[in-house]
Coordinates of C-alpha atoms and ligand atoms in Angstrom, one line a residue:
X15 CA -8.7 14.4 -2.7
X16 CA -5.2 15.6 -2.4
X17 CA -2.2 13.5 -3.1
X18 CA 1.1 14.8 -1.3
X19 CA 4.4 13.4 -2.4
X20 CA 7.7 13.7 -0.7
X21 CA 11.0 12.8 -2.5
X22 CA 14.5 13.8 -2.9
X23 CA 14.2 14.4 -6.7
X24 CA 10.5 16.0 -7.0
X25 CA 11.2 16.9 -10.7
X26 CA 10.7 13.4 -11.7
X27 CA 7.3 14.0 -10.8
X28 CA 6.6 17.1 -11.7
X29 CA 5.9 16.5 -15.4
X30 CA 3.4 13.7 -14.5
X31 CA 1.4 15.9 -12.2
X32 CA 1.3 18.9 -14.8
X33 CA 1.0 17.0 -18.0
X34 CA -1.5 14.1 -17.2
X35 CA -5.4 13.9 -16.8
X36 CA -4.5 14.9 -13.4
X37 CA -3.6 18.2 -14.4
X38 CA -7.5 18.6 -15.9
X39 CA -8.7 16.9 -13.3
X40 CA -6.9 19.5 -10.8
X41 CA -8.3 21.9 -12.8
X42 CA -11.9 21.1 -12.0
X43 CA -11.1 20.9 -8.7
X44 CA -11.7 17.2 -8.1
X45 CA -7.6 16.6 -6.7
X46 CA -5.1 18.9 -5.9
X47 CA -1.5 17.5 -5.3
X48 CA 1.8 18.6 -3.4
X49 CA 4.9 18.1 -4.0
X50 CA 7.8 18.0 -1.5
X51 CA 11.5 18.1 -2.0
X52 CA 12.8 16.4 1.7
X53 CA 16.1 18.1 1.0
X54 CA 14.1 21.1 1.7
X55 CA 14.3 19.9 5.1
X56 CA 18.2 19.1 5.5
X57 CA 19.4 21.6 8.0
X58 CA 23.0 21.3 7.7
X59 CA 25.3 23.2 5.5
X60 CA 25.1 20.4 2.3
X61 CA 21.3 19.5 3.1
X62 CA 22.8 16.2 3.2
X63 CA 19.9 13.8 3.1
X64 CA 21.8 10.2 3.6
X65 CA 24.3 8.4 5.5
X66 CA 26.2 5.1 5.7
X67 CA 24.3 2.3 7.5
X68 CA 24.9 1.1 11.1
X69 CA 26.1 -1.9 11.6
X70 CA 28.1 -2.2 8.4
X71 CA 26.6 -2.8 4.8
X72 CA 26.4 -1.6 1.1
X73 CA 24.8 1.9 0.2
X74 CA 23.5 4.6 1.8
X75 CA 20.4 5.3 4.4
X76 CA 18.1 8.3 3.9
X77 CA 18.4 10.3 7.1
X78 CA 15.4 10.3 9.4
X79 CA 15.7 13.8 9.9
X80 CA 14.8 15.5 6.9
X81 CA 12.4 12.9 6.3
X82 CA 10.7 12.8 9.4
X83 CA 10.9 16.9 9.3
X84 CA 9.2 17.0 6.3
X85 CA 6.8 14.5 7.2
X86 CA 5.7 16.7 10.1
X87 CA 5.0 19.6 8.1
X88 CA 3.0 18.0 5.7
X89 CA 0.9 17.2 8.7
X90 CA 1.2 13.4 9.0
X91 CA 0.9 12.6 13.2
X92 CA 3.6 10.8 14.7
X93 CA 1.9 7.6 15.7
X94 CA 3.9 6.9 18.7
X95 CA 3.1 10.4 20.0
X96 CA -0.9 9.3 19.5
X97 CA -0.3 6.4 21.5
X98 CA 1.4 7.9 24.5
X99 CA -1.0 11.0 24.7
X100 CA -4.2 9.3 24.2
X101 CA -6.4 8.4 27.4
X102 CA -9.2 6.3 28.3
X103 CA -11.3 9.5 28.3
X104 CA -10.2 11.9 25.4
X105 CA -12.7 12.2 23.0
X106 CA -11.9 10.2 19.6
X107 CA -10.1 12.5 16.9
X108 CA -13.0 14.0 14.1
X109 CA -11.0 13.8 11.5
X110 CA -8.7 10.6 10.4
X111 CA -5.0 10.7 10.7
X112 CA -3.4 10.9 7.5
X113 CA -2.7 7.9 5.4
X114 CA 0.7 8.1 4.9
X115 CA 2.3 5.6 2.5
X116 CA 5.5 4.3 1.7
X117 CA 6.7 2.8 -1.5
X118 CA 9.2 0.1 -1.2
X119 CA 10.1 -3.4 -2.2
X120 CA 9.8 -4.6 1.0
X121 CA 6.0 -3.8 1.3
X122 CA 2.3 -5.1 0.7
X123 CA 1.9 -5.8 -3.2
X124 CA 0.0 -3.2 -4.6
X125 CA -3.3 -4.1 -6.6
X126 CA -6.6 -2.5 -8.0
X127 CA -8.8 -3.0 -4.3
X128 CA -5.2 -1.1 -2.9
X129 CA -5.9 1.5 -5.7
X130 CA -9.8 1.6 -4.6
X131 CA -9.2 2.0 -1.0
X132 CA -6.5 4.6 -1.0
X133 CA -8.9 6.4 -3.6
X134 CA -11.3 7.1 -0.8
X135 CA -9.2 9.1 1.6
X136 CA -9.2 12.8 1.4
X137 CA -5.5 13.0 1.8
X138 CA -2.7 11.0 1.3
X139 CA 1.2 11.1 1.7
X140 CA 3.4 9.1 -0.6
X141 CA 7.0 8.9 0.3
X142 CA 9.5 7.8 -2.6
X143 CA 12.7 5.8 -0.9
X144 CA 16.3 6.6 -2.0
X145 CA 19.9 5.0 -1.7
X146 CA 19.2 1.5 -0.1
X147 CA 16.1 2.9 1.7
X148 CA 15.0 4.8 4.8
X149 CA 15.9 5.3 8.7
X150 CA 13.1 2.3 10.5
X151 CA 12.3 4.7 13.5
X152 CA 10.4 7.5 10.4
X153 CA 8.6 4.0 9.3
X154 CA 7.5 3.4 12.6
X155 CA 7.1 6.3 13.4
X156 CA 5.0 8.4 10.8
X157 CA 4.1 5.7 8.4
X158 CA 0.9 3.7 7.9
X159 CA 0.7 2.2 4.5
X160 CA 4.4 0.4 3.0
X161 CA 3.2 -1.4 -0.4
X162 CA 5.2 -2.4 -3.1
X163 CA 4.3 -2.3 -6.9
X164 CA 6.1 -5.9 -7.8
X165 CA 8.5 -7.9 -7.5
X166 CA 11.1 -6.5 -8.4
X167 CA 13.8 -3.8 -7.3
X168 CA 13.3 0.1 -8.8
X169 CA 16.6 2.1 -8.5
X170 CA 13.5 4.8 -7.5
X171 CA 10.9 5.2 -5.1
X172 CA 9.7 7.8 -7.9
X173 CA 8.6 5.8 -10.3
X174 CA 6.9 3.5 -8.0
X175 CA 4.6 6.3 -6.4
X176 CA 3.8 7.2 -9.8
X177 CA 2.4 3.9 -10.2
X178 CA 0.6 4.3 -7.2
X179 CA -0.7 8.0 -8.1
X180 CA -1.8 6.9 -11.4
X181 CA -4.1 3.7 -10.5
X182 CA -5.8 6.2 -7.7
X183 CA -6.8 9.2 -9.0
X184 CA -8.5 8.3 -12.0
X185 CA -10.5 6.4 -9.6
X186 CA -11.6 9.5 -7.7
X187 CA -15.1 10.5 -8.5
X188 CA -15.9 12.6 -11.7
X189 CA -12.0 12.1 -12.9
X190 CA -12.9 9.7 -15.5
X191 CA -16.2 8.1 -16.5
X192 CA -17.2 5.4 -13.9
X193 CA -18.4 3.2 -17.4
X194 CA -14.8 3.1 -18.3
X195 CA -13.8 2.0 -15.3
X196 CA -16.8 -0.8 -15.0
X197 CA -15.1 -2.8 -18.2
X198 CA -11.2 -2.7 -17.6
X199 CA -9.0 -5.2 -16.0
X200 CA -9.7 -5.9 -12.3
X201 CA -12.9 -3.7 -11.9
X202 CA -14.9 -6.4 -10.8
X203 CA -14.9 -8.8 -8.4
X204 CA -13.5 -7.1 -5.0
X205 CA -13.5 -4.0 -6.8
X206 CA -17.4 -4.4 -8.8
X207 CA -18.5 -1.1 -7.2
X208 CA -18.8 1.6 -9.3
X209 CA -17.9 5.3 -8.0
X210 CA -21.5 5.8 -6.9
X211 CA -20.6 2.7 -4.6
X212 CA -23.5 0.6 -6.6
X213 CA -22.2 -3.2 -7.4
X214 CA -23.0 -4.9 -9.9
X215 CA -23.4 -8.8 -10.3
X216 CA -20.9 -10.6 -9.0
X217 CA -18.1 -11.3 -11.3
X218 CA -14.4 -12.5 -10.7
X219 CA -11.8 -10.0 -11.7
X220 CA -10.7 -10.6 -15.3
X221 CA -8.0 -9.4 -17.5
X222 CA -9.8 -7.5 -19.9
X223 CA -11.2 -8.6 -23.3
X224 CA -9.0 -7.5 -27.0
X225 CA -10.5 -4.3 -28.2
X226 CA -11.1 -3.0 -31.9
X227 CA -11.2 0.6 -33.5
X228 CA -11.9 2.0 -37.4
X229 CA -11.0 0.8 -40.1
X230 CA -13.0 -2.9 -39.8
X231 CA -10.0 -4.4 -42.1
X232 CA -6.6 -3.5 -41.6
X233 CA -3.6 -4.5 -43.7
X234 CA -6.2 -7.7 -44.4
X235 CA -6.8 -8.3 -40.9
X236 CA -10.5 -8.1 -40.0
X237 CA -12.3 -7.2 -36.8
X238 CA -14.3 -10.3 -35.3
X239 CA -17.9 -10.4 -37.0
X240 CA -19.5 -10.2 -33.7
X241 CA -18.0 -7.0 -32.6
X242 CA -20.0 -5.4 -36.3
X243 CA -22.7 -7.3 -35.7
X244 CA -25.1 -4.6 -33.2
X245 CA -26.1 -7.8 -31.2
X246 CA -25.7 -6.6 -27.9
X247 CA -25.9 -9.5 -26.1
X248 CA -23.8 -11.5 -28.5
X249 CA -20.9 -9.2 -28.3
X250 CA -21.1 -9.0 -24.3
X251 CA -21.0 -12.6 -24.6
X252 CA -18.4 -12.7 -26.6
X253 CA -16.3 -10.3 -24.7
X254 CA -16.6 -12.8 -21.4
X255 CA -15.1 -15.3 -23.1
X256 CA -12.1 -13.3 -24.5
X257 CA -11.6 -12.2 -21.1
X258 CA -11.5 -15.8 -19.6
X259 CA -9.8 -17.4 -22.7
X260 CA -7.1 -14.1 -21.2
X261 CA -7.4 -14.9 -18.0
X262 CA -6.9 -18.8 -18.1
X263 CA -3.9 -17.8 -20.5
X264 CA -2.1 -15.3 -18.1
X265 CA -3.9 -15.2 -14.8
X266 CA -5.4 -18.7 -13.9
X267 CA -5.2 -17.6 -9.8
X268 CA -7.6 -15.0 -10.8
X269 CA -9.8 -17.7 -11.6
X270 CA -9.6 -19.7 -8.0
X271 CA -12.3 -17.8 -5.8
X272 CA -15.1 -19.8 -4.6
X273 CA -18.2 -19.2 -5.9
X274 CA -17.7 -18.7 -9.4
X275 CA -21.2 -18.2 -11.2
X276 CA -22.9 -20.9 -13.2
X277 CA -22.4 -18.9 -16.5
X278 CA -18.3 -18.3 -16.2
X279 CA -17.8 -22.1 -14.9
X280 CA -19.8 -23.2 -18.4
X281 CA -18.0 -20.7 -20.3
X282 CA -14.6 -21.9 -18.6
X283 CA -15.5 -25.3 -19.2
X284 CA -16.1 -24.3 -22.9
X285 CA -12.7 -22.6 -23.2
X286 CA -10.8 -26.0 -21.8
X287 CA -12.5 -28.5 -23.7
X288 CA -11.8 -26.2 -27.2
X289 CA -8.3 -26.5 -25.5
X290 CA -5.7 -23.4 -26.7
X291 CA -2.7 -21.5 -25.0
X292 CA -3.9 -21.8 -21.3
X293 CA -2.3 -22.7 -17.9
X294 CA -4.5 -25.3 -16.1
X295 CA -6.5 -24.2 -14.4
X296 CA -5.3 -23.7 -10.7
X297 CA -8.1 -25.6 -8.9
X298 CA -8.6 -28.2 -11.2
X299 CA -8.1 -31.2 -8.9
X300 CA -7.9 -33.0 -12.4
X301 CA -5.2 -31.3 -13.3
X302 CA -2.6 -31.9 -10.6
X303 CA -3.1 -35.3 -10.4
X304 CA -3.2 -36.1 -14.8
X305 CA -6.6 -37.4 -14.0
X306 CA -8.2 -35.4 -16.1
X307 CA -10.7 -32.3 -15.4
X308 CA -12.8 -31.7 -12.9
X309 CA -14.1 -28.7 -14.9
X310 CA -15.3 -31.1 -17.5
Ligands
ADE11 N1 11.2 1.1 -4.7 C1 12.1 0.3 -5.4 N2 11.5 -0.8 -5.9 C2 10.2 -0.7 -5.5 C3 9.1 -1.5 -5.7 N3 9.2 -2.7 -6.4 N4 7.9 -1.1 -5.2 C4 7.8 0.0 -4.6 N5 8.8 0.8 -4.4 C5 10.0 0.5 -4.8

């Protein structure tokens, strides 16, 4: 896969790309990366990049010139120009147009079957906004993709399509072991295949269970029995029901998809009637009207 990221201040990057387990995995030659400095693209005198908006308003506007330029040369089509050249007859493209994606506040919110998708393209084109954001007519025209990683407002696309670059190329084949990736938060339920594209049972997406390392006691605090114990099956049990105990804590939507096995729906029934530090549970008829649960 290559990654290719365009921004006005590339050095932010920079450091990720060389310093992370992207670097290794670039090495072995499962990703190879670009990036692009837009100002590169600036053709006046001052490779001015941004301009004052029309119709009145705070901040600045990145230019759609530069941008768009820039966008062109990294080989992303124009979309419009697709539409008015294809016919009836032409023979479908071979290869896909390039994803192109554009990080902003004002997009799609980004999550782990986002990061699983995007994973699967051989190329893809980040662009990092600037100022109070970019020209419409380079959206329209070039890009495919605009998600945003919360809710909330970055001062810098940057960051953001960091965000982005992380959660996808560790999920690139060979990059990092597909076991790891099996057990954390989120790999299951939409996301249950592993990077051979085999799936598991079905499982909702959960936050992921608390984790222990050496020494067993620490400062007096000791690791729980279980986890010591070599019982397999005790400790996976054990570890479903730290990460629904999470999940009802922090997550409860997670919890809301149809369909839930028998096992969970006992377990969660378990984890309610102990009662603790959870939300109720979001379709718990029970719960919205004081009735009582209908998970019990
Ligand atoms: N740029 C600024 N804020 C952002 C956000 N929340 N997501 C994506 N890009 C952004």
């Amino acid at each position: 896969m290559k990654i290719t990221v365009l921004s006005l201040f590339p050095e932010i990057l920079k450091g990720f790309f060389e310093s992370s387990l992207m670097a290794k995995a670039a090495e072995r030659g499962l990703m190879s990366y670009e990036l692009v400095n837009i100002r590169d693209y600036a053709t006046d005198r001052h490779h001015k990049c941004d301009d004052e908006v029309f119709g009145g308003g705070a901040g600045m506007l990145m230019l759609p010139g530069p941008l768009g330029a820039a966008l062109a040369a990294a080989g992303v089509p124009a979309r419009d120009a697709e539409d008015s050249t294809a016919s009836a007859s032409a023979p479908a493209p071979a290869a896909r147009p390039k994803r192109c994606v554009f990080v902003t506040p004002s997009g799609r919110l980004f999550n782990q079957a986002m990061a699983e998708e995007f994973a699967l393209e051989e190329e893809l084109v980040l662009v990092c906004g600037r100022y109070e954001g970019v020209d419409q007519r380079v959206i329209d025209r070039y890009v495919s993709d605009e998600v945003s990683i919360g809710d909330y407002v970055l001062s810098s696309g940057e960051v953001a399509a960091l965000v982005l670059v992380d959660a996808i190329y560790r999920l690139v084949p060979g990059v990092i072991s597909g076991e790891s990736l099996h057990e954390e938060s989120f790999s299951a339920g939409a996301a249950a295949a592993g990077p051979d594209g085999e799936r598991g049972p079905y499982r909702p997406a959960l936050l992921e269970y608390p984790q222990f390392t050496r020494p067993a006691i620490y400062d007096n605090l000791r690791v729980p029995e279980v986890l010591t114990s070599g019982h397999h099956a005790n400790i996976a049990r054990w570890r479903l029901r730290e990460s629904l105990k999470k999940t009802l804590a922090y997550r409860p939507e997670l919890l809301a998809a149809d369909g839930l096995p028998g096992e969970i729906r006992k377990l969660i029934r378990e984890i309610i009637t102990e009662g603790g530090d959870h939300e109720p549970y979001p379709e718990d008829p029970g719960a919205a009207d004081e009735g009582g649960s209908a998970w019990l």
